[in-house]
PDB file of C-alpha atoms in Angstrom:
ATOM      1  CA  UNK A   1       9.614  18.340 -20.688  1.00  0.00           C
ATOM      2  CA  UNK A   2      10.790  16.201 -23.457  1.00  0.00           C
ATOM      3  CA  UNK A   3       7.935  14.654 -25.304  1.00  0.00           C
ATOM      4  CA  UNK A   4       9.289  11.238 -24.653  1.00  0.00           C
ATOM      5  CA  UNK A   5      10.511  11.311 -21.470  1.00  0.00           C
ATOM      6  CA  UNK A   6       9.100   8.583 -19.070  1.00  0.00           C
ATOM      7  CA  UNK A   7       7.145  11.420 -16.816  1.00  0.00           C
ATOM      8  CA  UNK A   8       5.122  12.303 -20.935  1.00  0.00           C
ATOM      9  CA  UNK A   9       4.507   8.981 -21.568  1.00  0.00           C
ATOM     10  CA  UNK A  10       2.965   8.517 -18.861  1.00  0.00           C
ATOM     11  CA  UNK A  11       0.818  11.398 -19.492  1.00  0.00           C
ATOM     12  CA  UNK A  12      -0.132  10.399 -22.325  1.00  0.00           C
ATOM     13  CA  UNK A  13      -0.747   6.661 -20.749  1.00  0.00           C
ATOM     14  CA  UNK A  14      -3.285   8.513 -18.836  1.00  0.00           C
ATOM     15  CA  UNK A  15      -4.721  11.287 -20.905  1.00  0.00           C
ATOM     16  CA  UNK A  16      -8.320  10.075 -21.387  1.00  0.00           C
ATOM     17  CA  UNK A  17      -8.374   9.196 -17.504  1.00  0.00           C
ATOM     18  CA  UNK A  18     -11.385  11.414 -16.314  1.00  0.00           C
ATOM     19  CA  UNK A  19      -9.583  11.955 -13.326  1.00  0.00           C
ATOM     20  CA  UNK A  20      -6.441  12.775 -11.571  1.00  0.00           C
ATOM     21  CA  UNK A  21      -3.384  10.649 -10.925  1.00  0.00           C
ATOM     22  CA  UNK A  22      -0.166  10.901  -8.285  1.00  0.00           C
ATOM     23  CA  UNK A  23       2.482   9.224  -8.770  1.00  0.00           C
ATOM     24  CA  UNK A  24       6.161   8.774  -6.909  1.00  0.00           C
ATOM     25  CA  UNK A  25       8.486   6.062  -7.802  1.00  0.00           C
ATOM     26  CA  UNK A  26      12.341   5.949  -6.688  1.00  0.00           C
ATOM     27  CA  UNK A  27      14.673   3.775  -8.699  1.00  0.00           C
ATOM     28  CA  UNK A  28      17.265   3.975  -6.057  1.00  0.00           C
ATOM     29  CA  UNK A  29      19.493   5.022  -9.137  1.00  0.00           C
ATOM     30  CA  UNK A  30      19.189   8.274  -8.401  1.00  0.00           C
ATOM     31  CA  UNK A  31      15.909   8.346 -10.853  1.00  0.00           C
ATOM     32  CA  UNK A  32      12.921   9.763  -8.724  1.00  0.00           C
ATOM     33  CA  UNK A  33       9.522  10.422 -10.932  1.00  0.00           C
ATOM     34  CA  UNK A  34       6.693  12.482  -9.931  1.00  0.00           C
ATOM     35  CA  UNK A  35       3.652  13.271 -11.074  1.00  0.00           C
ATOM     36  CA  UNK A  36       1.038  15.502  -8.746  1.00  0.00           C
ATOM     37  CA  UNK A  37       3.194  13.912  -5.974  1.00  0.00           C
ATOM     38  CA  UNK A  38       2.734  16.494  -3.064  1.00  0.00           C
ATOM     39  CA  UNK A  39      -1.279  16.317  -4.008  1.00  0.00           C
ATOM     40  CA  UNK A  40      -3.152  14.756  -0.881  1.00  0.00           C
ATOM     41  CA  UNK A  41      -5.510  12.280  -1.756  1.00  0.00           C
ATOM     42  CA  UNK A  42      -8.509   9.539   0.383  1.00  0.00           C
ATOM     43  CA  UNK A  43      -5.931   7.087   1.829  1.00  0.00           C
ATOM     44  CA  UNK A  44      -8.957   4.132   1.783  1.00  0.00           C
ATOM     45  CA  UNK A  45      -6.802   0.952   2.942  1.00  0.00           C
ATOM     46  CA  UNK A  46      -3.256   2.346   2.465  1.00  0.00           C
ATOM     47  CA  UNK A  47      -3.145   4.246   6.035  1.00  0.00           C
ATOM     48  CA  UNK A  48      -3.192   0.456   7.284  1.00  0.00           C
ATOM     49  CA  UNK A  49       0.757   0.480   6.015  1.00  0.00           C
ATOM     50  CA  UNK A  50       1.642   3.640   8.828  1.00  0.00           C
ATOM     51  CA  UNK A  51      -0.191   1.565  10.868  1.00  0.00           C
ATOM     52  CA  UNK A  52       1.898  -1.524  10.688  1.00  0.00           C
ATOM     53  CA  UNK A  53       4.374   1.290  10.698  1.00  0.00           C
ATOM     54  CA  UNK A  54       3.591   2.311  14.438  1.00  0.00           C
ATOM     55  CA  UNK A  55       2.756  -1.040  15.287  1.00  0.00           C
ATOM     56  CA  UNK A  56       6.337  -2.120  14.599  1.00  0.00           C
ATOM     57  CA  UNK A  57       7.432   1.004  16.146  1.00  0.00           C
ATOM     58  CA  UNK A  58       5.335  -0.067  19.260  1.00  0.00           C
ATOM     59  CA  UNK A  59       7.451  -3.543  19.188  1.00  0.00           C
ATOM     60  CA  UNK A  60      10.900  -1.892  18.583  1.00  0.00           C
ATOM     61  CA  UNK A  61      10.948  -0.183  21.938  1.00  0.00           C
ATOM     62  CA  UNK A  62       9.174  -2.772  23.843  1.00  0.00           C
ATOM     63  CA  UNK A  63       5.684  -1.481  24.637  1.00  0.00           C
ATOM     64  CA  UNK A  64       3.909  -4.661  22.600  1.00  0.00           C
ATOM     65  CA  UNK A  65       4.311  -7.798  22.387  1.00  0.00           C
ATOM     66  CA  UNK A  66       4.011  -8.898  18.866  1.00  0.00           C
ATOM     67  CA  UNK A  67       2.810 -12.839  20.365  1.00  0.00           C
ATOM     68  CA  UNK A  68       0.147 -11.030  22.911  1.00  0.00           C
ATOM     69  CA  UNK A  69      -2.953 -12.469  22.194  1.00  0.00           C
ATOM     70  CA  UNK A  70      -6.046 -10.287  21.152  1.00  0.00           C
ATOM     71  CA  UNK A  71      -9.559 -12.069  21.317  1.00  0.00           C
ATOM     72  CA  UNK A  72     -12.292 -10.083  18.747  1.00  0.00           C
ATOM     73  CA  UNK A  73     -15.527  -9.617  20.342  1.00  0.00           C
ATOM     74  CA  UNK A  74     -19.140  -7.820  18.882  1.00  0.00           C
ATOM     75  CA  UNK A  75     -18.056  -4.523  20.040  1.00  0.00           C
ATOM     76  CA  UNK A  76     -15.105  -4.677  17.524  1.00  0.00           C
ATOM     77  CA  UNK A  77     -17.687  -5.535  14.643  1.00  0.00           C
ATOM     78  CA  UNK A  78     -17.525  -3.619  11.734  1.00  0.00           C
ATOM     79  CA  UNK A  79     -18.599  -3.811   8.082  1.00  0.00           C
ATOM     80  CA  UNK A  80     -15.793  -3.992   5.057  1.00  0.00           C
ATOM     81  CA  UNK A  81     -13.044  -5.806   3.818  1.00  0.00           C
ATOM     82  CA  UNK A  82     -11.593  -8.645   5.589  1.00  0.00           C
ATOM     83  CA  UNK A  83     -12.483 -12.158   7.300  1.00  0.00           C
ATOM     84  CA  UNK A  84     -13.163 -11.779  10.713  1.00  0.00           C
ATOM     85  CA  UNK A  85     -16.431 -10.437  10.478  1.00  0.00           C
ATOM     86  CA  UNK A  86     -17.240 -14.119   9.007  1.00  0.00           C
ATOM     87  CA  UNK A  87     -15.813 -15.751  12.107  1.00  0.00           C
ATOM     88  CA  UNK A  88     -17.557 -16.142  15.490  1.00  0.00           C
ATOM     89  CA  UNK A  89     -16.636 -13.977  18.296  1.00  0.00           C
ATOM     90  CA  UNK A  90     -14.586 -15.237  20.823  1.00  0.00           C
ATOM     91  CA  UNK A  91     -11.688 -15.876  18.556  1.00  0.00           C
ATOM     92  CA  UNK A  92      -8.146 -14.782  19.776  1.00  0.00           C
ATOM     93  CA  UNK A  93      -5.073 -14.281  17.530  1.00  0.00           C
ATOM     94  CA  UNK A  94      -1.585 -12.662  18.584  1.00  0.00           C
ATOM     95  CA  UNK A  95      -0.978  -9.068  17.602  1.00  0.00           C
ATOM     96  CA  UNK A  96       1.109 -10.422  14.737  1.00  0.00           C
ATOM     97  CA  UNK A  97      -1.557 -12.039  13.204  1.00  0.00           C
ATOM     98  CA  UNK A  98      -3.852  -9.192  13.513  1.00  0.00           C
ATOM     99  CA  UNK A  99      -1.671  -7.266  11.972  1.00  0.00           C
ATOM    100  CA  UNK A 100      -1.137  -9.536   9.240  1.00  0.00           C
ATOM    101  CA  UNK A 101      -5.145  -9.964   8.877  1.00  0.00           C
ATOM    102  CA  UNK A 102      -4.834  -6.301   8.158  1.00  0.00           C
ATOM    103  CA  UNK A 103      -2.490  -5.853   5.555  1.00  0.00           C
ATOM    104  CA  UNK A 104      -2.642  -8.922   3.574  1.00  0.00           C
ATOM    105  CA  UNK A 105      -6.917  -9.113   3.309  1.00  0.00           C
ATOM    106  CA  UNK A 106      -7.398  -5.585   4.360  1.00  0.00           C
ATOM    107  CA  UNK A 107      -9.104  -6.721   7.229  1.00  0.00           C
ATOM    108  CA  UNK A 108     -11.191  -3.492   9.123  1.00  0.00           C
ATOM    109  CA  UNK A 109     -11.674  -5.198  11.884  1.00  0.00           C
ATOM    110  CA  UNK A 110      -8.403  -6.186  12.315  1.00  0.00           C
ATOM    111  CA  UNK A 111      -7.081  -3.122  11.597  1.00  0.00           C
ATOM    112  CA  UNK A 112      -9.749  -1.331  14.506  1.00  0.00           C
ATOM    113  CA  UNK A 113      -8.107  -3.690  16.528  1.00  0.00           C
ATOM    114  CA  UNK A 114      -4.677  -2.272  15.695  1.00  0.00           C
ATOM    115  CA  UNK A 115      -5.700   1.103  16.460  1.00  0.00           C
ATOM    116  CA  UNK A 116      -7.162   0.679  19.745  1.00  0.00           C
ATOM    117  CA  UNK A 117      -3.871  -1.309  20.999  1.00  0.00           C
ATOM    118  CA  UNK A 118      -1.692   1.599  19.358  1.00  0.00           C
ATOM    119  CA  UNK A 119      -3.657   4.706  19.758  1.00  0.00           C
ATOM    120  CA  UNK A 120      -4.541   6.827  16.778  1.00  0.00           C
ATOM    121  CA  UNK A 121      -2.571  10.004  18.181  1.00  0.00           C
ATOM    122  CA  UNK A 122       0.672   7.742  18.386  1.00  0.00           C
ATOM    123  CA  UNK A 123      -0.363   6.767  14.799  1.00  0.00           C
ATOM    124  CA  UNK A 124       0.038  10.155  13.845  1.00  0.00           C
ATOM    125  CA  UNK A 125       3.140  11.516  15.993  1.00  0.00           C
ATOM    126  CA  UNK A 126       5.206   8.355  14.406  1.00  0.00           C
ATOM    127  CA  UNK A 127       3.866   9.789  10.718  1.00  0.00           C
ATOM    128  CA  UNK A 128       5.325  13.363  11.560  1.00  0.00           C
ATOM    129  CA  UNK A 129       8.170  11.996  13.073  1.00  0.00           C
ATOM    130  CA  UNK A 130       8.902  10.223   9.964  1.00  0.00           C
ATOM    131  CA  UNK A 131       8.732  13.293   7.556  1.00  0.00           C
ATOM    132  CA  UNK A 132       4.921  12.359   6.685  1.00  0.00           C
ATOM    133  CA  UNK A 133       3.819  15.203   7.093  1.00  0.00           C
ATOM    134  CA  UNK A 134       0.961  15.155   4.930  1.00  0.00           C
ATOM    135  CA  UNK A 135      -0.475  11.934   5.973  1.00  0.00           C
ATOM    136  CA  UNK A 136      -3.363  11.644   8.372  1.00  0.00           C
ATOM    137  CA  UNK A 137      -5.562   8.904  10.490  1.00  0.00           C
ATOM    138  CA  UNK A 138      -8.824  10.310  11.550  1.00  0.00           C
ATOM    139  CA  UNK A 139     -10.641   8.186  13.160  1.00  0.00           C
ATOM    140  CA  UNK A 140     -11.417   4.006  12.980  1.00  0.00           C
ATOM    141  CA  UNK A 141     -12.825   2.842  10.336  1.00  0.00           C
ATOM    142  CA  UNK A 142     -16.812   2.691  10.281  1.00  0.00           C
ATOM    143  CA  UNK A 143     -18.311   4.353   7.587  1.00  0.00           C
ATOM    144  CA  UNK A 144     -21.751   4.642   9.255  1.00  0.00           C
ATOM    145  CA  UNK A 145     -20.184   6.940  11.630  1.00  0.00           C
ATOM    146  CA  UNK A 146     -16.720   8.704   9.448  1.00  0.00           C
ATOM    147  CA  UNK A 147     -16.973   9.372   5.839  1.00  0.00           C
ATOM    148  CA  UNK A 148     -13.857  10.160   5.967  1.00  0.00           C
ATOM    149  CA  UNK A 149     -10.937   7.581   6.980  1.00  0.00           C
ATOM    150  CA  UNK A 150      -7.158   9.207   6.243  1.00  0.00           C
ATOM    151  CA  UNK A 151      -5.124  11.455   3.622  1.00  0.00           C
ATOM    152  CA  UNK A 152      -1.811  10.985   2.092  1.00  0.00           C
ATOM    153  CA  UNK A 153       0.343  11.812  -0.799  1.00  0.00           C
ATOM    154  CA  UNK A 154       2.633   9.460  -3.357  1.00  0.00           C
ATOM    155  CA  UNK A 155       5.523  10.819  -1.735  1.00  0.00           C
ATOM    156  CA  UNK A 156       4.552  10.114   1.686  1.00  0.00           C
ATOM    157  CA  UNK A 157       3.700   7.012   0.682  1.00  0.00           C
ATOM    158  CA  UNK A 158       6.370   6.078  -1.777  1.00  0.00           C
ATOM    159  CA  UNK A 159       9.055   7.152   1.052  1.00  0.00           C
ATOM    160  CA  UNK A 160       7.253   4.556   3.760  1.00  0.00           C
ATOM    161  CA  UNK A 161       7.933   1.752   1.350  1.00  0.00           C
ATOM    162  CA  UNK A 162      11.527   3.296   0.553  1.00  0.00           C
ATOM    163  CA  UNK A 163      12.468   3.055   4.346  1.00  0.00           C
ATOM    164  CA  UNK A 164      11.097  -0.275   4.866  1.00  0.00           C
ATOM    165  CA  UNK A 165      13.464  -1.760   1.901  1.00  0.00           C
ATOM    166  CA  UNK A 166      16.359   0.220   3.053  1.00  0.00           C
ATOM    167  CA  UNK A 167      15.997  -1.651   6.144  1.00  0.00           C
ATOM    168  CA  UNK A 168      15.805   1.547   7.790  1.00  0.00           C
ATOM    169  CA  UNK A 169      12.047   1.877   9.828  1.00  0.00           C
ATOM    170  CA  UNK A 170      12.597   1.148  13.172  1.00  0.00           C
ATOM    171  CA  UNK A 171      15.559  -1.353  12.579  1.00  0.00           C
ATOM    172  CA  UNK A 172      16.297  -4.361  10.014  1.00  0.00           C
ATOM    173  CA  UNK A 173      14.793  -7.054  11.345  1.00  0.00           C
ATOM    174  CA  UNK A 174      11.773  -5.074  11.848  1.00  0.00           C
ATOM    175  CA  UNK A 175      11.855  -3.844   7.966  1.00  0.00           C
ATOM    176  CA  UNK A 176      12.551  -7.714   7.099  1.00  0.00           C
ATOM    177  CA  UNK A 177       8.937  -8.291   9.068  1.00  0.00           C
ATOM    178  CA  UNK A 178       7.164  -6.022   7.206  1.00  0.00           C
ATOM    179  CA  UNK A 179       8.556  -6.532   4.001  1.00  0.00           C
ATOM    180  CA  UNK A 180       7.471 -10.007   4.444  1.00  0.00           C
ATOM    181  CA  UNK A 181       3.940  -9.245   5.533  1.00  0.00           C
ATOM    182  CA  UNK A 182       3.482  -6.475   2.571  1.00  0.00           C
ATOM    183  CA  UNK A 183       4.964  -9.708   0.366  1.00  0.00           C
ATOM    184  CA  UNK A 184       1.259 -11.610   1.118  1.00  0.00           C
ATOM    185  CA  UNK A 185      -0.647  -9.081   0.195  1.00  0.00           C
ATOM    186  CA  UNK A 186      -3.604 -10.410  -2.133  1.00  0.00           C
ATOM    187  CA  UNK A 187      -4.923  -7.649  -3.735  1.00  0.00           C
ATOM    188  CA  UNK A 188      -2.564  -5.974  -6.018  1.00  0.00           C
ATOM    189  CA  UNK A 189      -5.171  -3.795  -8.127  1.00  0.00           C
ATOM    190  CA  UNK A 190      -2.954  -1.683  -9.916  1.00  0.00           C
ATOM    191  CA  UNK A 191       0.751  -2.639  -9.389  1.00  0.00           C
ATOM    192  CA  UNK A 192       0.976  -6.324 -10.946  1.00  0.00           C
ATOM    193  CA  UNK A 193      -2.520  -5.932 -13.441  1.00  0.00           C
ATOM    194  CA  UNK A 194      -0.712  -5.647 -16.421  1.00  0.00           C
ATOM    195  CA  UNK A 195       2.573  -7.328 -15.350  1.00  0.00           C
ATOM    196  CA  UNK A 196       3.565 -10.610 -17.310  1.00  0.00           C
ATOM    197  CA  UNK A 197       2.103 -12.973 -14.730  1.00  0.00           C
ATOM    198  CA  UNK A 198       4.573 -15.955 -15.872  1.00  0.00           C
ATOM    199  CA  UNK A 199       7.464 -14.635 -13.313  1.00  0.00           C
ATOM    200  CA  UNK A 200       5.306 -14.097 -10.544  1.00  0.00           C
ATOM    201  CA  UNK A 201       4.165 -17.442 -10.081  1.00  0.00           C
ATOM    202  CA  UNK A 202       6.471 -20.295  -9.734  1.00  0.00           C
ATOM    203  CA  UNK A 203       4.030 -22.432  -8.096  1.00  0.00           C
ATOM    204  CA  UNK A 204       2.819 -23.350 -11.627  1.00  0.00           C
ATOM    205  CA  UNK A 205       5.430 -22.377 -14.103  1.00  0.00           C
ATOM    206  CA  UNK A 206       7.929 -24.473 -12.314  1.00  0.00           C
ATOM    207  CA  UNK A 207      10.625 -21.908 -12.856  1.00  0.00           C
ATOM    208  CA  UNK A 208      12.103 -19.588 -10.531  1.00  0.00           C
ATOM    209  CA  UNK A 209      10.293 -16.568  -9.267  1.00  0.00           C
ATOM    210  CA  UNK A 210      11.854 -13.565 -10.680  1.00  0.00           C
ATOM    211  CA  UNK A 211       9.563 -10.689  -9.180  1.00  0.00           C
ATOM    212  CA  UNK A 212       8.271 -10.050  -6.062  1.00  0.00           C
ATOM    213  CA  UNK A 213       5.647  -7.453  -4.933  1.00  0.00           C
ATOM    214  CA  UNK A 214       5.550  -6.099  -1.522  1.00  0.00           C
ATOM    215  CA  UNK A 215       2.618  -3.496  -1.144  1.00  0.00           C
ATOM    216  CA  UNK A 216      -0.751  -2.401   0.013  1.00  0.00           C
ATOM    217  CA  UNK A 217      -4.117  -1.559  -2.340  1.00  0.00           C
ATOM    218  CA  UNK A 218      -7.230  -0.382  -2.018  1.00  0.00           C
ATOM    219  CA  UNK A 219     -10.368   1.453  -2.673  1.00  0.00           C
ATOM    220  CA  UNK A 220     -12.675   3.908  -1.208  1.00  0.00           C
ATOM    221  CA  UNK A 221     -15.260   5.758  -3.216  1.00  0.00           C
ATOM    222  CA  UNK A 222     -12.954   8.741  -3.769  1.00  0.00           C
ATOM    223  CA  UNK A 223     -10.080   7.050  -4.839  1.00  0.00           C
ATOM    224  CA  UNK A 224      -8.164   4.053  -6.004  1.00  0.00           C
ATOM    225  CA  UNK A 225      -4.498   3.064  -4.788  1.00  0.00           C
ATOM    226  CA  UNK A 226      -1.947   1.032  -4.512  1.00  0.00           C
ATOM    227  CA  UNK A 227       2.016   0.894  -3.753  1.00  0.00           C
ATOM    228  CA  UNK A 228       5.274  -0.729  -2.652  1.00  0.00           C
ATOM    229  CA  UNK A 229       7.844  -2.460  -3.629  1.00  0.00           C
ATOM    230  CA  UNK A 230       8.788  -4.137  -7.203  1.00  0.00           C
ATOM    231  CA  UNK A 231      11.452  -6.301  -7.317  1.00  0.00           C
ATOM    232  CA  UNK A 232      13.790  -7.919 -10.319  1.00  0.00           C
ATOM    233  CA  UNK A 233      16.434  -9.712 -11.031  1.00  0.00           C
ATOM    234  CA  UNK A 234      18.412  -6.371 -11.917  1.00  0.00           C
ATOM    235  CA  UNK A 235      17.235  -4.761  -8.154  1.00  0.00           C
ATOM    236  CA  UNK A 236      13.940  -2.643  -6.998  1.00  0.00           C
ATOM    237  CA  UNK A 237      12.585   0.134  -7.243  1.00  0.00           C
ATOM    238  CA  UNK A 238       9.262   2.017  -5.021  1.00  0.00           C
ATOM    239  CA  UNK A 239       6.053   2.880  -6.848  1.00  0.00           C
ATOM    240  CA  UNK A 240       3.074   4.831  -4.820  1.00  0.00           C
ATOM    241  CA  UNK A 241       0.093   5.459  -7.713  1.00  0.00           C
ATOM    242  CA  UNK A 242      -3.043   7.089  -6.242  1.00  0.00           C
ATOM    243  CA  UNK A 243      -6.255   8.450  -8.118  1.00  0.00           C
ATOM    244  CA  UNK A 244      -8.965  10.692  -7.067  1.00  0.00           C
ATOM    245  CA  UNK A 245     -11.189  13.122  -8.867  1.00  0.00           C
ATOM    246  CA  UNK A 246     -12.657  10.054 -11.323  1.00  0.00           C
ATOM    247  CA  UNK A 247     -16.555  10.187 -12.619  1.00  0.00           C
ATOM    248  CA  UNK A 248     -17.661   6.474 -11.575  1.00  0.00           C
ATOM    249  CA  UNK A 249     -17.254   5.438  -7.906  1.00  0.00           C
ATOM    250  CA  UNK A 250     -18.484   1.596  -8.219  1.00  0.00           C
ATOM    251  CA  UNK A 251     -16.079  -1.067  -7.223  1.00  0.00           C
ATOM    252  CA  UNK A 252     -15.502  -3.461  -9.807  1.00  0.00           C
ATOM    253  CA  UNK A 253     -12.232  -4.919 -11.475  1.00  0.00           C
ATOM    254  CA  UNK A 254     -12.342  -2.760 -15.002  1.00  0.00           C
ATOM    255  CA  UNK A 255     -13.047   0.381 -13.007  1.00  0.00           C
ATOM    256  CA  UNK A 256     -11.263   3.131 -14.884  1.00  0.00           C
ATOM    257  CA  UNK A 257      -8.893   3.695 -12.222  1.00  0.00           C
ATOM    258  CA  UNK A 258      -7.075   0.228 -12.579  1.00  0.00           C
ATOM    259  CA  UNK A 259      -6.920   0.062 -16.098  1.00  0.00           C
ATOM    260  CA  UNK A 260      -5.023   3.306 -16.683  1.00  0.00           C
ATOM    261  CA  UNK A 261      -3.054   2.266 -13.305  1.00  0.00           C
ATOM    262  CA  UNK A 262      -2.256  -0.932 -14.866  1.00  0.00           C
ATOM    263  CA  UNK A 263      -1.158   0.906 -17.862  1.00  0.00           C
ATOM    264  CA  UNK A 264       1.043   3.190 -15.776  1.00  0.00           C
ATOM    265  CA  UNK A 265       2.608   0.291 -13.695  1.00  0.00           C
ATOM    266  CA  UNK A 266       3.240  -1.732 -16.769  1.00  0.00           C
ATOM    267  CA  UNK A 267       4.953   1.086 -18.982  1.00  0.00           C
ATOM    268  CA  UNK A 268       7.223   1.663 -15.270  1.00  0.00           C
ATOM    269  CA  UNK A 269       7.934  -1.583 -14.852  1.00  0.00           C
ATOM    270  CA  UNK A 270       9.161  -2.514 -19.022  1.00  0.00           C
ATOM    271  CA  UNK A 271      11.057   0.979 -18.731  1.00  0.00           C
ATOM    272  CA  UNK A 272      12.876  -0.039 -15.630  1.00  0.00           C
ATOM    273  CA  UNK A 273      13.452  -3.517 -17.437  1.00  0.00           C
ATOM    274  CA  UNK A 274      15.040  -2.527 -20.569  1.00  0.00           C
ATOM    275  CA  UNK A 275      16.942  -0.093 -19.102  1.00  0.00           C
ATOM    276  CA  UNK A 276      18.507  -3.026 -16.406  1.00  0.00           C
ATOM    277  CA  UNK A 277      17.296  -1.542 -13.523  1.00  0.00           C
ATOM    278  CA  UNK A 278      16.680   2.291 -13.864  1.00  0.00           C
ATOM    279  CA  UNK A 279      13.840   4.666 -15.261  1.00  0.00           C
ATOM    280  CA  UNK A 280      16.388   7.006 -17.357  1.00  0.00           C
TER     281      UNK A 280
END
């Protein structure tokens, strides 16, 4: 490999990172780069994104309504991420909205929800069906009763976010919806750290908006991850960066695992830049 090819640098990016990084990105240029790419690694929050998957699925042929109404109750309490388990019981939101809760605040509740209207086995038939076939729900999320949640690889997840862009999962208006759901997602830990933040926020620059980021993060203590869509005024590309393997499992924002991430994303993202919209 050429010592300053995009797939070294990166390498070298990463080189005093105690543990081990995947990576898949797709320039739709032709371009693809992959590090440890086929390497399964914890899901955490990610398998939420083949869940909207199915759910969407689920909608496409008619077997949910997207405006059916859901009502959360104590048996659907769980700890974790999210804002539901701060609300009183009793309170009812369509499916859409659930599903929303779940990508864009990583909701667990929400996202137990989603499973029980979908069914985990249909979860994973639409993932094989897809060409995932490395990617894996086990069971809902509680972690007093399942250490263990899912498993994916970059490519499997990388390839998700490719067919949603491509308007190509399930049909385009039902890409469109998740694109715009992945679009209010609020915790980007690795994908837009680093990023200039100037052209992602128009609200208080005043100019116009010049990247978006459609994706899904999060953290277990095995891993760190995050993925989707980046996209520029000279087109998008797909980035799926997981970790694993790393010597300090607290959760805090300096963690290891998003600074070298954010290093990573960064050195993708002014690559794909200066070349107008292509890694090589």
């Amino acid at each position: 490999m050429n010592i300053l090819s995009l797939e070294s640098r990166i390498n070298a990016e990463v080189f005093n990172f105690s543990g081990k990084i995947g990576l898949y990105a797709n320039d739709f240029k032709g371009n693809i780069i992959e590090i440890n790419a086929d390497e399964k690694f914890e899901t955490a929050s990610t398998i939420k994104s083949f869940i909207l998957a199915e759910l969407y699925r689920q909608i496409h042929e008619g077997k949910v309504d997207p405006e059916q109404i859901l009502k959360y109750d104590k048996e659907n309490f769980v700890v974790g991420s999210g804002i539901l388990r701060n609300l009183d019981y009793g309170v009812e939101m369509t499916v859409k909205n659930i599903a929303t809760l779940m990508i864009i605040v990583s909701d667990n509740i929400a996202t137990n929800m989603m499973i029980d209207l979908l069914g985990i086995d249909n979860i994973n038939n639409t993932c094989e069906d897809l060409g995932f076939k490395d990617t894996v729900l086990y069971n809902k999320l509680d972690f007093e009763k399942y250490p263990k949640l899912g498993t994916s690889t970059p490519r499997d997840y990388g390839k998700l976010f490719e067919m949603v862009y491509k308007k190509e999962l399930w049909s385009e208006e039902a890409s469109e919806e998740m694109l715009e759901i992945f679009k209010k997602q609020h915790y980007n830990t690795m994908l837009t750290r680093n990023l200039p933040q100037y052209y992602l926020d128009s609200e208080n620059t005043g100019d116009e908006e010049l990247i978006y980021i459609a994706s899904k993060s999060w953290s277990m203590n095995a891993c760190r991850n995050d993925g989707g869509i980046v996209s520029t005024p000279y087109g998008a590309y797909v980035i799926a960066l997981f970790t694993k393997d790393f010597v300090d499992s607290l959760y805090y924002n300096d963690h290891e695992s998003l600074r070298f991430g954010g290093k990573v994303t960064r050195l993708m993202f002014d690559n794909y830049i200066s070349l107008k919209g292509k890694f090589k």
